[in-house]
Short mmCIF file of N, CA, C and O in Angstrom, two decimals:
data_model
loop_
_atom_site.label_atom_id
_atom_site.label_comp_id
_atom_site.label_asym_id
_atom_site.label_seq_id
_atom_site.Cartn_x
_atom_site.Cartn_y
_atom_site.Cartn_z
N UNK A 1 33.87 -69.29 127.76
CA UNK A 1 33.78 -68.05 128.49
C UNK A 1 34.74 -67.00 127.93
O UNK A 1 34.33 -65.84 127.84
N UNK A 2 35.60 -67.21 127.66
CA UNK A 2 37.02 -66.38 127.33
C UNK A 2 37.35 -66.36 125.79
O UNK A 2 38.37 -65.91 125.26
N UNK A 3 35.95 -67.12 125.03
CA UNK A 3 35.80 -67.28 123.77
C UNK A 3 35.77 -65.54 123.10
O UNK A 3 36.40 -65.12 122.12
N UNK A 4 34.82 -64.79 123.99
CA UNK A 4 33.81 -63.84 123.38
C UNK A 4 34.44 -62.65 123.60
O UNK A 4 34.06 -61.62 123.03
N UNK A 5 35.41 -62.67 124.41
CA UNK A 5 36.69 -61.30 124.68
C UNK A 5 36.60 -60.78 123.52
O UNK A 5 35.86 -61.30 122.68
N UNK A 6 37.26 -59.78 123.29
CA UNK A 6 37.58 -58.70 122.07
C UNK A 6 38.92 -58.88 121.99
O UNK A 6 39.59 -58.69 123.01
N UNK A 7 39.49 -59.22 120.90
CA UNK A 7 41.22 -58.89 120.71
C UNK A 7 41.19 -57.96 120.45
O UNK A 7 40.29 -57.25 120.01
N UNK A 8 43.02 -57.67 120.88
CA UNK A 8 43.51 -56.61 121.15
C UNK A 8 44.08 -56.16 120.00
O UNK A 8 44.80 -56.97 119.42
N UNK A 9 43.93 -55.06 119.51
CA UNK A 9 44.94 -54.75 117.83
C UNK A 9 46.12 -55.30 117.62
O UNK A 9 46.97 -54.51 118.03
N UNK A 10 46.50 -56.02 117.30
CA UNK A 10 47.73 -57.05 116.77
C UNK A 10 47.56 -56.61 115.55
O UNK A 10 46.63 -56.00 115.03
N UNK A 11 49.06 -57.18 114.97
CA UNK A 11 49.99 -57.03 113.82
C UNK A 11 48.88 -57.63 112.49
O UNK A 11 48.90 -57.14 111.37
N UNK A 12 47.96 -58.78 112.89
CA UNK A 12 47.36 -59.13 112.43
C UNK A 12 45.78 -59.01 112.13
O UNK A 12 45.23 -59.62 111.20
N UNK A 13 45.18 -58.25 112.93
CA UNK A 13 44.46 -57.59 112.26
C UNK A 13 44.22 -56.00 112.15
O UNK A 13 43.26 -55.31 111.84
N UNK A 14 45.95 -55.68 112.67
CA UNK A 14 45.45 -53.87 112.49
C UNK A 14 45.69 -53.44 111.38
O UNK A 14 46.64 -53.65 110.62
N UNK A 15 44.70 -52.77 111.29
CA UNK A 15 44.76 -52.14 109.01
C UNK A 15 45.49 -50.71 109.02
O UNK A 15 44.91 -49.86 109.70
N UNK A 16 46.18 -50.48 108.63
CA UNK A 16 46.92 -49.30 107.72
C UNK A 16 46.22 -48.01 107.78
O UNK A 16 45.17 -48.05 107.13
N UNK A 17 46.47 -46.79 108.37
CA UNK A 17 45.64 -45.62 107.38
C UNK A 17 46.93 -44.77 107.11
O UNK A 17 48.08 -44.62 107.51
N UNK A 18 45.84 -44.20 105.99
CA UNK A 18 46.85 -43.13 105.38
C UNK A 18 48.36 -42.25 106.08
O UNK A 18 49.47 -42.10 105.57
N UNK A 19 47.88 -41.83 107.30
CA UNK A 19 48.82 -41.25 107.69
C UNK A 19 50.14 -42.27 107.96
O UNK A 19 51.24 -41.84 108.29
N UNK A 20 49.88 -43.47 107.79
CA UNK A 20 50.92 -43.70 108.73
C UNK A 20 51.77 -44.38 107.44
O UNK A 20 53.00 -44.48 107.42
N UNK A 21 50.69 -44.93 106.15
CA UNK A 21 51.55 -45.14 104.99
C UNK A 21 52.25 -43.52 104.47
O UNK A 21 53.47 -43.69 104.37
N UNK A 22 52.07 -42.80 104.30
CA UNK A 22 52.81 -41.23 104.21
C UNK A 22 53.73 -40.99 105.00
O UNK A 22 54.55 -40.12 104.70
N UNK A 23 53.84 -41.66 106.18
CA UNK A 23 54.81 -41.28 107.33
C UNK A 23 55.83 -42.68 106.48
O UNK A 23 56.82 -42.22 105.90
N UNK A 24 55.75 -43.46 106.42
CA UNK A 24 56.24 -44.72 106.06
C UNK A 24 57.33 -44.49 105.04
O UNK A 24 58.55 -44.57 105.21
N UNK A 25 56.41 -44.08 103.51
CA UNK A 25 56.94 -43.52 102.73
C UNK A 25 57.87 -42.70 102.71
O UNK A 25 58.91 -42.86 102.07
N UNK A 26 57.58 -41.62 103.48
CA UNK A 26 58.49 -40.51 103.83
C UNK A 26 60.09 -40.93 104.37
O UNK A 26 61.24 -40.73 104.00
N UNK A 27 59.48 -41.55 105.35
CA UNK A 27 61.25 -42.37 105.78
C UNK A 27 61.52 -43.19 105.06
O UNK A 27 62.75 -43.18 105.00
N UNK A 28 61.13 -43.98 104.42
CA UNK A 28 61.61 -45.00 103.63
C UNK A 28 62.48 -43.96 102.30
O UNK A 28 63.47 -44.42 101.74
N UNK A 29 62.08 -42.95 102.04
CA UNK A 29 62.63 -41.82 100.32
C UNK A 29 63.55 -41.32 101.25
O UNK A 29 64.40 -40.77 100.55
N UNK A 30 63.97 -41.17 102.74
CA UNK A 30 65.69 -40.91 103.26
C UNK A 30 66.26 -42.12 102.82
O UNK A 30 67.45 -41.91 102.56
N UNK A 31 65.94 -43.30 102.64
CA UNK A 31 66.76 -44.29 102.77
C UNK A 31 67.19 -44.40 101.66
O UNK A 31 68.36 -44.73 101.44
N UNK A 32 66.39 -44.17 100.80
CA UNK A 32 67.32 -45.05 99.13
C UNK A 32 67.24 -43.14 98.72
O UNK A 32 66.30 -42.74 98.04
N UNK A 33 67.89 -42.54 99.02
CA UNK A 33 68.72 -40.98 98.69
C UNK A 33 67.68 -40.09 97.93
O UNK A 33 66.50 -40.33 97.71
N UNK A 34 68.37 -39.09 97.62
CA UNK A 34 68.11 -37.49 97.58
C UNK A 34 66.96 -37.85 96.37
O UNK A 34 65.76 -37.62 96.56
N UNK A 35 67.30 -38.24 95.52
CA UNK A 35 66.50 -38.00 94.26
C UNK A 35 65.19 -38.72 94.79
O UNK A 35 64.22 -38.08 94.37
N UNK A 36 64.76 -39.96 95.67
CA UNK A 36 63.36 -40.28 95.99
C UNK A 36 62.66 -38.90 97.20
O UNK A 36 61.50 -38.47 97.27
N UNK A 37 63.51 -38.64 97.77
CA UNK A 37 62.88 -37.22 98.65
C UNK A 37 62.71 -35.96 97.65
O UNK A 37 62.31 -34.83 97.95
N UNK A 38 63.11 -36.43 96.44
CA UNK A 38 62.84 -34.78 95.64
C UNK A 38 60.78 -34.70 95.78
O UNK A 38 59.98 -33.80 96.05
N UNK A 39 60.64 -36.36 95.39
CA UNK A 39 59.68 -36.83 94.47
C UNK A 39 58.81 -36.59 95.36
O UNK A 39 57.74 -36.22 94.90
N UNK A 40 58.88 -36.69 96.97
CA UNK A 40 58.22 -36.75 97.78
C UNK A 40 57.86 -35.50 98.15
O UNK A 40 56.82 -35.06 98.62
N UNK A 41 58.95 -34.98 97.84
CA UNK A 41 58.76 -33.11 98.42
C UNK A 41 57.75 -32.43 97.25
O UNK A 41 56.69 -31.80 97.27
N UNK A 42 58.69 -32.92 96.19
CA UNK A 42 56.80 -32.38 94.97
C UNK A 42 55.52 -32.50 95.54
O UNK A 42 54.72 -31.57 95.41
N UNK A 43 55.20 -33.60 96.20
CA UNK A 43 54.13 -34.45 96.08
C UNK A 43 53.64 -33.13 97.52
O UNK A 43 52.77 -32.27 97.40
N UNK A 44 54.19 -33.28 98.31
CA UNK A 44 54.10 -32.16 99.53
C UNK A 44 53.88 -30.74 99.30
O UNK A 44 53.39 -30.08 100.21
N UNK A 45 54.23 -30.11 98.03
CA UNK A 45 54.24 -29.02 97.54
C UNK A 45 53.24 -28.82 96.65
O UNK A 45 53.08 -27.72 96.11
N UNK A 46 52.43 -29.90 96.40
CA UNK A 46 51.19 -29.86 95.30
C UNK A 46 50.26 -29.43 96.37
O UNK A 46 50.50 -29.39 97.58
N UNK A 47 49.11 -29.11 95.71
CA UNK A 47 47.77 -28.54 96.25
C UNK A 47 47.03 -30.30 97.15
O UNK A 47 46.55 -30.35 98.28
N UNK A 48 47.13 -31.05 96.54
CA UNK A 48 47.06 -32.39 97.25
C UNK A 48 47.62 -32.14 98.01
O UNK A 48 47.01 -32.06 99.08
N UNK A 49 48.81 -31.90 98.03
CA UNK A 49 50.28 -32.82 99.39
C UNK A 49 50.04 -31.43 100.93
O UNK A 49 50.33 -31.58 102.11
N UNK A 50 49.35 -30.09 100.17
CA UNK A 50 49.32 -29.19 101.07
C UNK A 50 47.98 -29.31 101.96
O UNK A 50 47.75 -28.77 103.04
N UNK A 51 47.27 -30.06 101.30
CA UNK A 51 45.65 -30.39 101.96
C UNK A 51 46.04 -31.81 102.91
O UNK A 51 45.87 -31.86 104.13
N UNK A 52 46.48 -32.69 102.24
CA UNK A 52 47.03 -33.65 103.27
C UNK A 52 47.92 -33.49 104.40
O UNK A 52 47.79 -34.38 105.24
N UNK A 53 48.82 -32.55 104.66
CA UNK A 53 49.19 -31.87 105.68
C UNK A 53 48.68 -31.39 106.48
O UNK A 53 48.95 -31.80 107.61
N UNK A 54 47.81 -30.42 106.34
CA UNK A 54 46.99 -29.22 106.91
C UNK A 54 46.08 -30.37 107.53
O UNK A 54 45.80 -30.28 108.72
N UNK A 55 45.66 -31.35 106.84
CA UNK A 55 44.39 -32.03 107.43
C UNK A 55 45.09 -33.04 108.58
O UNK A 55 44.75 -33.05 109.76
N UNK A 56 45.92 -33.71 108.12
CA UNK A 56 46.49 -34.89 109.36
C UNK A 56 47.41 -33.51 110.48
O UNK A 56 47.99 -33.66 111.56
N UNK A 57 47.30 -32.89 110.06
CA UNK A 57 47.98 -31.43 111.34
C UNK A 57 46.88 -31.43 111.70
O UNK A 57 46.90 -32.26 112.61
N UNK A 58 45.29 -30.83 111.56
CA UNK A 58 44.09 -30.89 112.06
C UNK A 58 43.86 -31.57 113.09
O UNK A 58 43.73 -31.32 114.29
N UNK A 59 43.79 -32.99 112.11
CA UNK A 59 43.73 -34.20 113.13
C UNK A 59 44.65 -34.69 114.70
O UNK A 59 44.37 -35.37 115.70
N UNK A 60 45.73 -33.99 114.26
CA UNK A 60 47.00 -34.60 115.76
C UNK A 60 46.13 -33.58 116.13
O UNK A 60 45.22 -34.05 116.82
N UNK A 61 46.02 -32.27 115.94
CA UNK A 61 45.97 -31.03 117.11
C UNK A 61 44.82 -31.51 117.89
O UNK A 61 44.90 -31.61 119.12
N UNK A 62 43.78 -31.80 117.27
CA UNK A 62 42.27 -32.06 117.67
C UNK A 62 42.64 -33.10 118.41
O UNK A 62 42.72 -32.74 119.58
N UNK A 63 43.00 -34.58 118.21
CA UNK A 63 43.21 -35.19 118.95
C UNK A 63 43.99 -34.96 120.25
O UNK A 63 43.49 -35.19 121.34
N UNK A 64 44.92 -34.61 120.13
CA UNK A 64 46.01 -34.19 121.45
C UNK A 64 44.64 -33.48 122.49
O UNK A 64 44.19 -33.90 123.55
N UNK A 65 44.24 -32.20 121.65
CA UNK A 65 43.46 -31.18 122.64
C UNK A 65 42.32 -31.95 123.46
O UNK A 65 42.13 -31.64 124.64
N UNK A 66 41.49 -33.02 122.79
CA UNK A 66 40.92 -33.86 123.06
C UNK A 66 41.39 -34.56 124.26
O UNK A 66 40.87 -34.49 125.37
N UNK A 67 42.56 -35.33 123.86
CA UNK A 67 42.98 -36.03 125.24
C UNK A 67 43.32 -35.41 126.26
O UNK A 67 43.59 -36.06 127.27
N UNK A 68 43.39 -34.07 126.27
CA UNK A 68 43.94 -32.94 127.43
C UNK A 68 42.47 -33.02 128.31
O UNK A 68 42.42 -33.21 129.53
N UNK A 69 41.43 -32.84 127.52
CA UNK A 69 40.11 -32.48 128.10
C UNK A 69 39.71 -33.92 128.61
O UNK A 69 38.94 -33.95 129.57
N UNK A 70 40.24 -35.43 127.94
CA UNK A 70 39.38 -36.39 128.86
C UNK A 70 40.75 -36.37 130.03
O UNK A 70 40.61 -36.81 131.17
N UNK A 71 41.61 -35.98 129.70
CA UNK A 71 42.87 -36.10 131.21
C UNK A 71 41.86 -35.29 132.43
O UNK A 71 41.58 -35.89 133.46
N UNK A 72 41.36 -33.86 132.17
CA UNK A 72 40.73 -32.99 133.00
C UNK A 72 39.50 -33.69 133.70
O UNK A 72 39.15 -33.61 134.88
N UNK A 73 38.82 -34.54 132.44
CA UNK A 73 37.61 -35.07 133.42
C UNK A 73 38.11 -36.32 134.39
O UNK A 73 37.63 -36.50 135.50
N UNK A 74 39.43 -37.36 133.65
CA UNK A 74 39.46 -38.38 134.45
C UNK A 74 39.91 -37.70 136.32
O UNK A 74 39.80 -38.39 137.33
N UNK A 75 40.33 -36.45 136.30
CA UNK A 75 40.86 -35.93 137.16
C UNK A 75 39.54 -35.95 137.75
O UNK A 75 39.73 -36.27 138.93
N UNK A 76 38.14 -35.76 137.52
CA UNK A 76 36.82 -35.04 138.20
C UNK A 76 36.62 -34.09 138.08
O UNK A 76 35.76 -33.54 138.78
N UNK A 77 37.29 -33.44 137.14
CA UNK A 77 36.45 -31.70 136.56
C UNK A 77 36.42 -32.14 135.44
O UNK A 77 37.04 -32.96 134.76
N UNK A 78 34.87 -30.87 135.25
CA UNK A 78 34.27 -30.16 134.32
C UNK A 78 33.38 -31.01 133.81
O UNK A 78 33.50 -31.13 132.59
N UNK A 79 32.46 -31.70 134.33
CA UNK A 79 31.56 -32.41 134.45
C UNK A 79 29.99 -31.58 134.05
O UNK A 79 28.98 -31.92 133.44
N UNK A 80 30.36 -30.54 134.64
CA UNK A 80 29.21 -29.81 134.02
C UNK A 80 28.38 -29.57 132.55
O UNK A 80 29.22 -29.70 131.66
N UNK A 81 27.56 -29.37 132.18
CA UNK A 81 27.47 -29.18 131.06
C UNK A 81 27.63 -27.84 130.26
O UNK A 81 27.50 -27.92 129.04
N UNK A 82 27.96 -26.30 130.93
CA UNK A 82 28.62 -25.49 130.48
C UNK A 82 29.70 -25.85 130.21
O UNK A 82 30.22 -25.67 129.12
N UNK A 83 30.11 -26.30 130.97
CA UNK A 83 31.81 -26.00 131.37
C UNK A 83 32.11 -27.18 130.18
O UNK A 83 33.01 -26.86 129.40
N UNK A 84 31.65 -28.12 130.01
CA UNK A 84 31.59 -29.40 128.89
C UNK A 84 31.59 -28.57 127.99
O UNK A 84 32.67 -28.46 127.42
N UNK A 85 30.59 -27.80 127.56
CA UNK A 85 30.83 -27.42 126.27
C UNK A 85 31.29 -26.23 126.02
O UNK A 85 31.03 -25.66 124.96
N UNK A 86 31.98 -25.72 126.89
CA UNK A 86 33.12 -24.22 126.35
C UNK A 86 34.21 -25.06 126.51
O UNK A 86 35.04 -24.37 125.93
N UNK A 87 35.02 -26.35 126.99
CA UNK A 87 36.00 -27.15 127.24
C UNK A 87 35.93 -27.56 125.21
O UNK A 87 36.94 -27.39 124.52
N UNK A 88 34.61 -28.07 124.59
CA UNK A 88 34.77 -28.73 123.68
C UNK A 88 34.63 -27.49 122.79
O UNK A 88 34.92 -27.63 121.60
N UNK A 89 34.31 -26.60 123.12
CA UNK A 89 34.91 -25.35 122.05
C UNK A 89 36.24 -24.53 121.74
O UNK A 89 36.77 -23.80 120.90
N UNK A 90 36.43 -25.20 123.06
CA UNK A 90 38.11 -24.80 123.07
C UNK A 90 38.79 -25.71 122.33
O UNK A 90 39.59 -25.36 121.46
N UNK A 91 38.51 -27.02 122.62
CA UNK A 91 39.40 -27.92 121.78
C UNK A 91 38.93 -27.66 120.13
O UNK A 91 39.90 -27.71 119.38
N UNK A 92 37.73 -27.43 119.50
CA UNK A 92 38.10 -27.18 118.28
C UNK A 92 38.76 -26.15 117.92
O UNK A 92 39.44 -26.09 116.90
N UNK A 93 38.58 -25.15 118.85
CA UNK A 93 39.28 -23.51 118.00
C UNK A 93 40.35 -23.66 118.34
O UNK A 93 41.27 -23.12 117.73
N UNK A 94 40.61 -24.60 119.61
CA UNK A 94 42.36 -24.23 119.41
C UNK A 94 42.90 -25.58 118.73
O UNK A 94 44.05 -25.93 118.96
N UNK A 95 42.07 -26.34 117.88
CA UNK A 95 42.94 -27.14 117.10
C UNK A 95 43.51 -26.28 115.89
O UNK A 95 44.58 -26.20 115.29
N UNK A 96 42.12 -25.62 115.81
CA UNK A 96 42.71 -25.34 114.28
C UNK A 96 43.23 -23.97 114.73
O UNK A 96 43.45 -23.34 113.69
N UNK A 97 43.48 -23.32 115.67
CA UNK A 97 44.48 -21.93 115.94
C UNK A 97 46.05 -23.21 115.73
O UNK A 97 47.00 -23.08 114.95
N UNK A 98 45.81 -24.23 116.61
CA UNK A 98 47.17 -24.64 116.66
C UNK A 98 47.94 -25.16 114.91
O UNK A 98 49.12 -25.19 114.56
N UNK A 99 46.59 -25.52 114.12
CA UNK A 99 46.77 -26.08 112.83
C UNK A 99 47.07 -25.38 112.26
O UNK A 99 47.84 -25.90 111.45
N UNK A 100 46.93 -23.74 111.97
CA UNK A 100 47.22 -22.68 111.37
C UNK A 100 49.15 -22.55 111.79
O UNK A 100 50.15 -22.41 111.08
N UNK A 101 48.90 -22.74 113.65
CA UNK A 101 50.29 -22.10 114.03
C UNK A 101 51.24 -23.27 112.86
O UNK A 101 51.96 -22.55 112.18
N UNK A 102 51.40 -24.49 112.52
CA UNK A 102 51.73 -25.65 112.26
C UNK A 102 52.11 -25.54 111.64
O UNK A 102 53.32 -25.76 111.51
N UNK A 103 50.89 -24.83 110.27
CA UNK A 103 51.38 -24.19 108.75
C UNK A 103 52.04 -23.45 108.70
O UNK A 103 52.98 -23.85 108.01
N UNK A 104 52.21 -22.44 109.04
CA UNK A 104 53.08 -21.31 109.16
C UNK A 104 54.31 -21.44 109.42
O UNK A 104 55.03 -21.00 108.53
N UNK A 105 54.87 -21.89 110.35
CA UNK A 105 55.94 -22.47 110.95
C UNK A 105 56.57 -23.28 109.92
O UNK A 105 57.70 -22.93 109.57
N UNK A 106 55.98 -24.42 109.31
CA UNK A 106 56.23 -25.26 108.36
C UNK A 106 56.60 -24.68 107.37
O UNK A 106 57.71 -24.98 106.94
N UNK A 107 55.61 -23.40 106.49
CA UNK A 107 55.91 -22.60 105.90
C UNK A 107 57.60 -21.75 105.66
O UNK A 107 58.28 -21.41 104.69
N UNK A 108 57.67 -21.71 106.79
CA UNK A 108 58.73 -20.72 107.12
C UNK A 108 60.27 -21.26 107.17
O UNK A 108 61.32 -20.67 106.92
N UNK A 109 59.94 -22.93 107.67
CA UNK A 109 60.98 -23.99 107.19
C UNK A 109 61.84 -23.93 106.32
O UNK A 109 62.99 -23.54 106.17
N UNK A 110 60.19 -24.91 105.17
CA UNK A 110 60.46 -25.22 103.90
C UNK A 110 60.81 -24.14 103.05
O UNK A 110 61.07 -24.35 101.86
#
């Protein structure tokens, strides 16, 4: 009976994505000093490293905005189907309004 359950993501079979080997990396080039964070900051400053940013920034914003809108329905609004889909137009335009704000900011950092 208790054969046919679904496991739960464990250490053992959860797989890797990109973002989180880049996040990995990233802290790991503080640890062994300045000259491995140069290498990393190139890599961030290439036309690659600026598309991989912009895109996993995409992705948190979209996601976050996303979970705001299923928080609203678990509440019992917006069930409708207008209101559904100006809710899911909001979450794309303001991902990427928020993905733009992200760059910029970042921009202004670095």
């Amino acid at each position: 009976m208790y054969e046919k359950n679904p496991l739960s993501p464990h250490l053992q079979i959860y797989r890797w994505h990109l973002s989180m080997i880049l996040i990995c990396l990233w802290t790991i080039s503080f640890l062994f000093g300045e000259e491995n964070y140069e290498i990393i900051k190139i890599l961030f400053q290439s036309f690659f490293g600026k598309l991989l940013i912009i895109s996993l920034s995409w992705s948190f914003s979209f996601h976050m905005l996303s979970e705001i809108r299923h928080l609203i329905w678990d509440l019992g609004y917006g069930f409708d189907l207008k209101i559904s889909k100006i809710t899911g137009l909001i979450t794309i335009i303001g991902s990427l309004a928020l993905t733009i704000l992200i760059y910029f900011l970042g921009k202004n950092i670095i």
